[in-house]
PDB file of C-alpha atoms in Angstrom:
ATOM      1  CA  UNK A   1       0.000   0.000   0.000  1.00 41.00           C
ATOM      2  CA  UNK A   2       1.073   3.536  -0.605  1.00 45.00           C
ATOM      3  CA  UNK A   3       0.385   6.144   2.045  1.00 47.00           C
ATOM      4  CA  UNK A   4      -0.874   9.698   1.684  1.00 51.00           C
ATOM      5  CA  UNK A   5       2.499  11.425   2.214  1.00 55.00           C
ATOM      6  CA  UNK A   6       4.210  13.064  -0.728  1.00 62.00           C
ATOM      7  CA  UNK A   7       7.144  11.268  -2.342  1.00 58.00           C
ATOM      8  CA  UNK A   8      10.095  13.671  -2.204  1.00 64.00           C
ATOM      9  CA  UNK A   9      13.311  13.900  -4.180  1.00 69.00           C
ATOM     10  CA  UNK A  10      16.910  14.581  -3.201  1.00 70.00           C
ATOM     11  CA  UNK A  11      18.207  18.107  -3.798  1.00 70.00           C
ATOM     12  CA  UNK A  12      20.176  18.852  -6.950  1.00 75.00           C
ATOM     13  CA  UNK A  13      23.904  18.136  -7.228  1.00 76.00           C
ATOM     14  CA  UNK A  14      24.597  21.868  -7.158  1.00 77.00           C
ATOM     15  CA  UNK A  15      22.781  22.271  -3.833  1.00 76.00           C
ATOM     16  CA  UNK A  16      24.429  19.160  -2.362  1.00 72.00           C
ATOM     17  CA  UNK A  17      27.949  20.413  -3.212  1.00 77.00           C
ATOM     18  CA  UNK A  18      27.497  23.374  -0.844  1.00 76.00           C
ATOM     19  CA  UNK A  19      26.557  21.206   2.155  1.00 73.00           C
ATOM     20  CA  UNK A  20      28.964  20.074   4.859  1.00 74.00           C
ATOM     21  CA  UNK A  21      28.522  16.301   4.972  1.00 69.00           C
ATOM     22  CA  UNK A  22      29.973  16.101   8.509  1.00 74.00           C
ATOM     23  CA  UNK A  23      27.240  18.216  10.107  1.00 71.00           C
ATOM     24  CA  UNK A  24      24.528  16.671  12.250  1.00 73.00           C
ATOM     25  CA  UNK A  25      21.205  16.189  10.426  1.00 71.00           C
ATOM     26  CA  UNK A  26      22.683  15.963   6.946  1.00 66.00           C
ATOM     27  CA  UNK A  27      20.243  13.215   5.937  1.00 62.00           C
ATOM     28  CA  UNK A  28      17.235  15.446   6.628  1.00 65.00           C
ATOM     29  CA  UNK A  29      18.752  18.397   4.736  1.00 67.00           C
ATOM     30  CA  UNK A  30      19.420  16.513   1.471  1.00 67.00           C
ATOM     31  CA  UNK A  31      15.673  16.074   0.886  1.00 68.00           C
ATOM     32  CA  UNK A  32      13.961  18.751  -1.190  1.00 63.00           C
ATOM     33  CA  UNK A  33      10.803  19.464   0.825  1.00 64.00           C
ATOM     34  CA  UNK A  34       9.306  21.487  -2.063  1.00 63.00           C
ATOM     35  CA  UNK A  35       9.337  18.537  -4.442  1.00 64.00           C
ATOM     36  CA  UNK A  36       7.177  15.473  -4.496  1.00 60.00           C
ATOM     37  CA  UNK A  37       4.024  14.041  -5.879  1.00 60.00           C
ATOM     38  CA  UNK A  38       0.981  12.630  -4.207  1.00 57.00           C
ATOM     39  CA  UNK A  39       1.085   8.951  -3.389  1.00 66.00           C
ATOM     40  CA  UNK A  40      -1.901   6.661  -3.867  1.00 74.00           C
ATOM     41  CA  UNK A  41      -3.466   3.992  -1.702  1.00 84.00           C
ATOM     42  CA  UNK A  42      -4.540   0.957  -3.743  1.00 90.00           C
ATOM     43  CA  UNK A  43      -7.288  -0.954  -1.933  1.00 91.00           C
ATOM     44  CA  UNK A  44      -8.449  -4.428  -2.876  1.00 93.00           C
ATOM     45  CA  UNK A  45      -6.514  -7.310  -1.320  1.00 94.00           C
ATOM     46  CA  UNK A  46      -7.748  -9.028   1.856  1.00 94.00           C
ATOM     47  CA  UNK A  47      -4.248  -9.748   3.161  1.00 94.00           C
ATOM     48  CA  UNK A  48      -0.638  -8.552   2.955  1.00 95.00           C
ATOM     49  CA  UNK A  49       0.890  -7.899  -0.473  1.00 96.00           C
ATOM     50  CA  UNK A  50       4.112  -9.884  -0.949  1.00 97.00           C
ATOM     51  CA  UNK A  51       5.186  -8.823  -4.436  1.00 97.00           C
ATOM     52  CA  UNK A  52       4.531  -6.200  -7.116  1.00 97.00           C
ATOM     53  CA  UNK A  53       5.616  -5.770 -10.734  1.00 97.00           C
ATOM     54  CA  UNK A  54       5.125  -2.902 -13.201  1.00 96.00           C
ATOM     55  CA  UNK A  55       4.648  -3.606 -16.884  1.00 96.00           C
ATOM     56  CA  UNK A  56       7.278  -2.110 -19.246  1.00 94.00           C
ATOM     57  CA  UNK A  57       5.031   0.862 -20.047  1.00 92.00           C
ATOM     58  CA  UNK A  58       4.344   1.766 -16.377  1.00 90.00           C
ATOM     59  CA  UNK A  59       0.597   1.911 -16.961  1.00 93.00           C
ATOM     60  CA  UNK A  60      -0.208  -1.391 -15.195  1.00 96.00           C
ATOM     61  CA  UNK A  61       0.884  -2.840 -11.872  1.00 97.00           C
ATOM     62  CA  UNK A  62       0.541  -6.398 -10.611  1.00 98.00           C
ATOM     63  CA  UNK A  63       0.230  -7.186  -6.906  1.00 98.00           C
ATOM     64  CA  UNK A  64       0.393 -10.657  -5.336  1.00 98.00           C
ATOM     65  CA  UNK A  65      -1.138 -11.316  -1.960  1.00 97.00           C
ATOM     66  CA  UNK A  66      -1.619 -13.660   0.938  1.00 97.00           C
ATOM     67  CA  UNK A  67      -5.284 -13.829  -0.111  1.00 97.00           C
ATOM     68  CA  UNK A  68      -4.279 -16.047  -3.079  1.00 97.00           C
ATOM     69  CA  UNK A  69      -5.069 -13.463  -5.755  1.00 97.00           C
ATOM     70  CA  UNK A  70      -3.134 -11.338  -8.211  1.00 98.00           C
ATOM     71  CA  UNK A  71      -4.586  -7.927  -8.979  1.00 98.00           C
ATOM     72  CA  UNK A  72      -3.889  -5.976 -12.148  1.00 97.00           C
ATOM     73  CA  UNK A  73      -4.062  -2.268 -11.377  1.00 96.00           C
ATOM     74  CA  UNK A  74      -4.719   0.464 -13.939  1.00 94.00           C
ATOM     75  CA  UNK A  75      -2.198   3.169 -13.012  1.00 89.00           C
ATOM     76  CA  UNK A  76      -4.177   5.856 -14.831  1.00 87.00           C
ATOM     77  CA  UNK A  77      -7.252   5.394 -12.626  1.00 89.00           C
ATOM     78  CA  UNK A  78      -5.617   3.622  -9.631  1.00 88.00           C
ATOM     79  CA  UNK A  79      -8.295   0.932  -9.702  1.00 93.00           C
ATOM     80  CA  UNK A  80      -8.297  -2.840 -10.093  1.00 95.00           C
ATOM     81  CA  UNK A  81      -8.729  -3.796 -13.743  1.00 96.00           C
ATOM     82  CA  UNK A  82      -8.773  -7.569 -13.108  1.00 96.00           C
ATOM     83  CA  UNK A  83      -8.535  -9.859 -10.090  1.00 97.00           C
ATOM     84  CA  UNK A  84      -6.909 -13.167 -11.064  1.00 97.00           C
ATOM     85  CA  UNK A  85      -7.909 -16.207  -9.002  1.00 97.00           C
ATOM     86  CA  UNK A  86      -6.445 -19.687  -9.286  1.00 95.00           C
ATOM     87  CA  UNK A  87      -3.962 -20.272  -6.503  1.00 96.00           C
ATOM     88  CA  UNK A  88      -5.377 -21.765  -3.307  1.00 94.00           C
ATOM     89  CA  UNK A  89      -2.667 -20.470  -0.954  1.00 98.00           C
ATOM     90  CA  UNK A  90      -0.647 -17.222  -0.633  1.00 98.00           C
ATOM     91  CA  UNK A  91       1.201 -15.920  -3.675  1.00 98.00           C
ATOM     92  CA  UNK A  92       4.811 -15.025  -2.896  1.00 98.00           C
ATOM     93  CA  UNK A  93       5.933 -13.495  -6.184  1.00 98.00           C
ATOM     94  CA  UNK A  94       4.710 -12.036  -9.462  1.00 98.00           C
ATOM     95  CA  UNK A  95       6.629 -10.884 -12.555  1.00 98.00           C
ATOM     96  CA  UNK A  96       5.611  -9.241 -15.841  1.00 98.00           C
ATOM     97  CA  UNK A  97       7.153 -10.597 -19.036  1.00 97.00           C
ATOM     98  CA  UNK A  98       9.299  -8.228 -21.118  1.00 96.00           C
ATOM     99  CA  UNK A  99       6.397  -7.564 -23.524  1.00 95.00           C
ATOM    100  CA  UNK A 100       4.005  -6.703 -20.681  1.00 95.00           C
ATOM    101  CA  UNK A 101       1.222  -9.022 -21.902  1.00 96.00           C
ATOM    102  CA  UNK A 102       1.989 -12.173 -19.905  1.00 98.00           C
ATOM    103  CA  UNK A 103       2.904 -12.565 -16.263  1.00 98.00           C
ATOM    104  CA  UNK A 104       3.869 -15.373 -13.914  1.00 98.00           C
ATOM    105  CA  UNK A 105       2.876 -15.971 -10.298  1.00 98.00           C
ATOM    106  CA  UNK A 106       4.612 -18.164  -7.682  1.00 98.00           C
ATOM    107  CA  UNK A 107       2.728 -19.633  -4.750  1.00 98.00           C
ATOM    108  CA  UNK A 108       2.826 -21.559  -1.522  1.00 98.00           C
ATOM    109  CA  UNK A 109       0.567 -24.110  -3.273  1.00 98.00           C
ATOM    110  CA  UNK A 110       3.751 -25.486  -4.965  1.00 98.00           C
ATOM    111  CA  UNK A 111       2.829 -24.112  -8.387  1.00 98.00           C
ATOM    112  CA  UNK A 112       3.747 -21.247 -10.660  1.00 98.00           C
ATOM    113  CA  UNK A 113       1.187 -20.071 -13.176  1.00 98.00           C
ATOM    114  CA  UNK A 114       1.432 -18.276 -16.492  1.00 98.00           C
ATOM    115  CA  UNK A 115      -1.299 -15.715 -17.135  1.00 98.00           C
ATOM    116  CA  UNK A 116      -2.309 -13.271 -19.866  1.00 98.00           C
ATOM    117  CA  UNK A 117      -3.522  -9.855 -18.775  1.00 97.00           C
ATOM    118  CA  UNK A 118      -6.741 -10.208 -20.788  1.00 95.00           C
ATOM    119  CA  UNK A 119      -7.735 -13.724 -19.632  1.00 95.00           C
ATOM    120  CA  UNK A 120      -9.088 -14.586 -16.166  1.00 93.00           C
ATOM    121  CA  UNK A 121      -7.717 -18.150 -16.014  1.00 96.00           C
ATOM    122  CA  UNK A 122      -4.070 -19.301 -16.140  1.00 98.00           C
ATOM    123  CA  UNK A 123      -2.663 -20.362 -19.508  1.00 98.00           C
ATOM    124  CA  UNK A 124      -0.216 -22.831 -17.940  1.00 98.00           C
ATOM    125  CA  UNK A 125       0.334 -24.363 -14.521  1.00 98.00           C
ATOM    126  CA  UNK A 126       3.903 -25.372 -13.643  1.00 98.00           C
ATOM    127  CA  UNK A 127       3.618 -28.040 -10.933  1.00 97.00           C
ATOM    128  CA  UNK A 128       6.815 -30.064 -10.474  1.00 96.00           C
ATOM    129  CA  UNK A 129       8.235 -28.439  -7.327  1.00 97.00           C
ATOM    130  CA  UNK A 130       7.757 -30.361  -4.079  1.00 97.00           C
ATOM    131  CA  UNK A 131       7.524 -27.271  -1.850  1.00 98.00           C
ATOM    132  CA  UNK A 132       6.494 -23.594  -2.033  1.00 98.00           C
ATOM    133  CA  UNK A 133       7.470 -21.797  -5.232  1.00 98.00           C
ATOM    134  CA  UNK A 134       9.012 -18.670  -3.730  1.00 98.00           C
ATOM    135  CA  UNK A 135      10.005 -16.749  -6.852  1.00 98.00           C
ATOM    136  CA  UNK A 136       9.590 -16.658 -10.621  1.00 98.00           C
ATOM    137  CA  UNK A 137      11.314 -14.616 -13.327  1.00 98.00           C
ATOM    138  CA  UNK A 138      10.968 -14.303 -17.086  1.00 98.00           C
ATOM    139  CA  UNK A 139      14.025 -14.843 -19.238  1.00 98.00           C
ATOM    140  CA  UNK A 140      14.781 -11.595 -21.131  1.00 97.00           C
ATOM    141  CA  UNK A 141      13.740 -13.213 -24.436  1.00 97.00           C
ATOM    142  CA  UNK A 142      10.260 -13.921 -23.001  1.00 97.00           C
ATOM    143  CA  UNK A 143      10.307 -17.595 -24.044  1.00 97.00           C
ATOM    144  CA  UNK A 144      11.200 -19.090 -20.655  1.00 98.00           C
ATOM    145  CA  UNK A 145      10.322 -18.716 -16.988  1.00 98.00           C
ATOM    146  CA  UNK A 146      12.597 -19.719 -14.127  1.00 98.00           C
ATOM    147  CA  UNK A 147      11.013 -20.774 -10.830  1.00 98.00           C
ATOM    148  CA  UNK A 148      12.789 -21.062  -7.484  1.00 98.00           C
ATOM    149  CA  UNK A 149      11.491 -23.105  -4.600  1.00 98.00           C
ATOM    150  CA  UNK A 150      11.866 -23.977  -0.955  1.00 98.00           C
ATOM    151  CA  UNK A 151      12.790 -27.451  -2.298  1.00 98.00           C
ATOM    152  CA  UNK A 152      16.223 -25.907  -3.130  1.00 97.00           C
ATOM    153  CA  UNK A 153      15.799 -26.251  -6.898  1.00 98.00           C
ATOM    154  CA  UNK A 154      15.389 -23.924  -9.852  1.00 98.00           C
ATOM    155  CA  UNK A 155      13.375 -25.065 -12.841  1.00 98.00           C
ATOM    156  CA  UNK A 156      13.467 -23.474 -16.279  1.00 98.00           C
ATOM    157  CA  UNK A 157      10.179 -23.787 -18.162  1.00 98.00           C
ATOM    158  CA  UNK A 158       9.585 -23.522 -21.908  1.00 98.00           C
ATOM    159  CA  UNK A 159       6.470 -21.381 -22.278  1.00 97.00           C
ATOM    160  CA  UNK A 160       5.554 -22.754 -25.722  1.00 96.00           C
ATOM    161  CA  UNK A 161       5.308 -26.338 -24.470  1.00 96.00           C
ATOM    162  CA  UNK A 162       4.874 -25.892 -20.710  1.00 96.00           C
ATOM    163  CA  UNK A 163       7.649 -28.380 -20.019  1.00 97.00           C
ATOM    164  CA  UNK A 164      10.578 -28.135 -17.636  1.00 98.00           C
ATOM    165  CA  UNK A 165      13.701 -27.959 -19.818  1.00 98.00           C
ATOM    166  CA  UNK A 166      16.290 -27.548 -17.027  1.00 97.00           C
ATOM    167  CA  UNK A 167      16.495 -28.582 -13.381  1.00 97.00           C
ATOM    168  CA  UNK A 168      19.189 -26.771 -11.393  1.00 97.00           C
ATOM    169  CA  UNK A 169      20.217 -28.278  -8.054  1.00 95.00           C
ATOM    170  CA  UNK A 170      23.014 -27.764  -5.579  1.00 91.00           C
ATOM    171  CA  UNK A 171      21.721 -24.755  -3.622  1.00 92.00           C
ATOM    172  CA  UNK A 172      22.085 -25.298   0.132  1.00 93.00           C
ATOM    173  CA  UNK A 173      18.856 -23.546   1.045  1.00 96.00           C
ATOM    174  CA  UNK A 174      15.545 -22.348  -0.304  1.00 97.00           C
ATOM    175  CA  UNK A 175      15.620 -20.254  -3.475  1.00 97.00           C
ATOM    176  CA  UNK A 176      14.069 -16.968  -2.313  1.00 97.00           C
ATOM    177  CA  UNK A 177      15.092 -14.626  -5.136  1.00 97.00           C
ATOM    178  CA  UNK A 178      16.375 -14.758  -8.715  1.00 96.00           C
ATOM    179  CA  UNK A 179      17.511 -12.418 -11.451  1.00 98.00           C
ATOM    180  CA  UNK A 180      18.510 -13.000 -15.069  1.00 98.00           C
ATOM    181  CA  UNK A 181      21.337 -10.924 -16.499  1.00 97.00           C
ATOM    182  CA  UNK A 182      20.017  -8.497 -19.152  1.00 96.00           C
ATOM    183  CA  UNK A 183      21.483 -10.631 -21.958  1.00 97.00           C
ATOM    184  CA  UNK A 184      19.932 -13.800 -20.458  1.00 97.00           C
ATOM    185  CA  UNK A 185      23.243 -15.674 -20.189  1.00 97.00           C
ATOM    186  CA  UNK A 186      23.276 -15.816 -16.387  1.00 97.00           C
ATOM    187  CA  UNK A 187      20.768 -16.540 -13.652  1.00 97.00           C
ATOM    188  CA  UNK A 188      21.646 -15.482 -10.100  1.00 97.00           C
ATOM    189  CA  UNK A 189      19.804 -17.066  -7.182  1.00 96.00           C
ATOM    190  CA  UNK A 190      19.680 -16.391  -3.476  1.00 94.00           C
TER     191      UNK A 190
END
């Protein structure tokens, strides 16, 4: 949720150069109190929100919640455009694809799901993990999704066929976060 306080910016480089960084209260003085825009409160979920993802055009926002739903928010009107239902337990992560049309959700129900923004039901269900799917990320080319789980594995899924094309093991703990390099050659997990 966003609160009703204004989002402020840091002062310009020119203003910052004239400040003594050793003085007490420097952190408060670097903020430009005259700047800022109104924040918005997005209401809709019945539980905590665990993950959010903007589409590439910044006009839509996804939010994943403990209530087992993903909401697609219209950032022009700040309202829910669609509420996606399908998971039966909390959703830990959500990620827009590079094109902004598809998205993936990762849930405590041991599945990840592929969705399209204009369809209420999932297009694919990825269900080979044996524990919570904690995170999911699109490959930069948009043809694959990687899922990370509490079962200490990463699976790479081919979106065209819905099959697992790689199983990565060897992590000593749950996979809680992932990121592809921009060129797609590397996948970092944590």
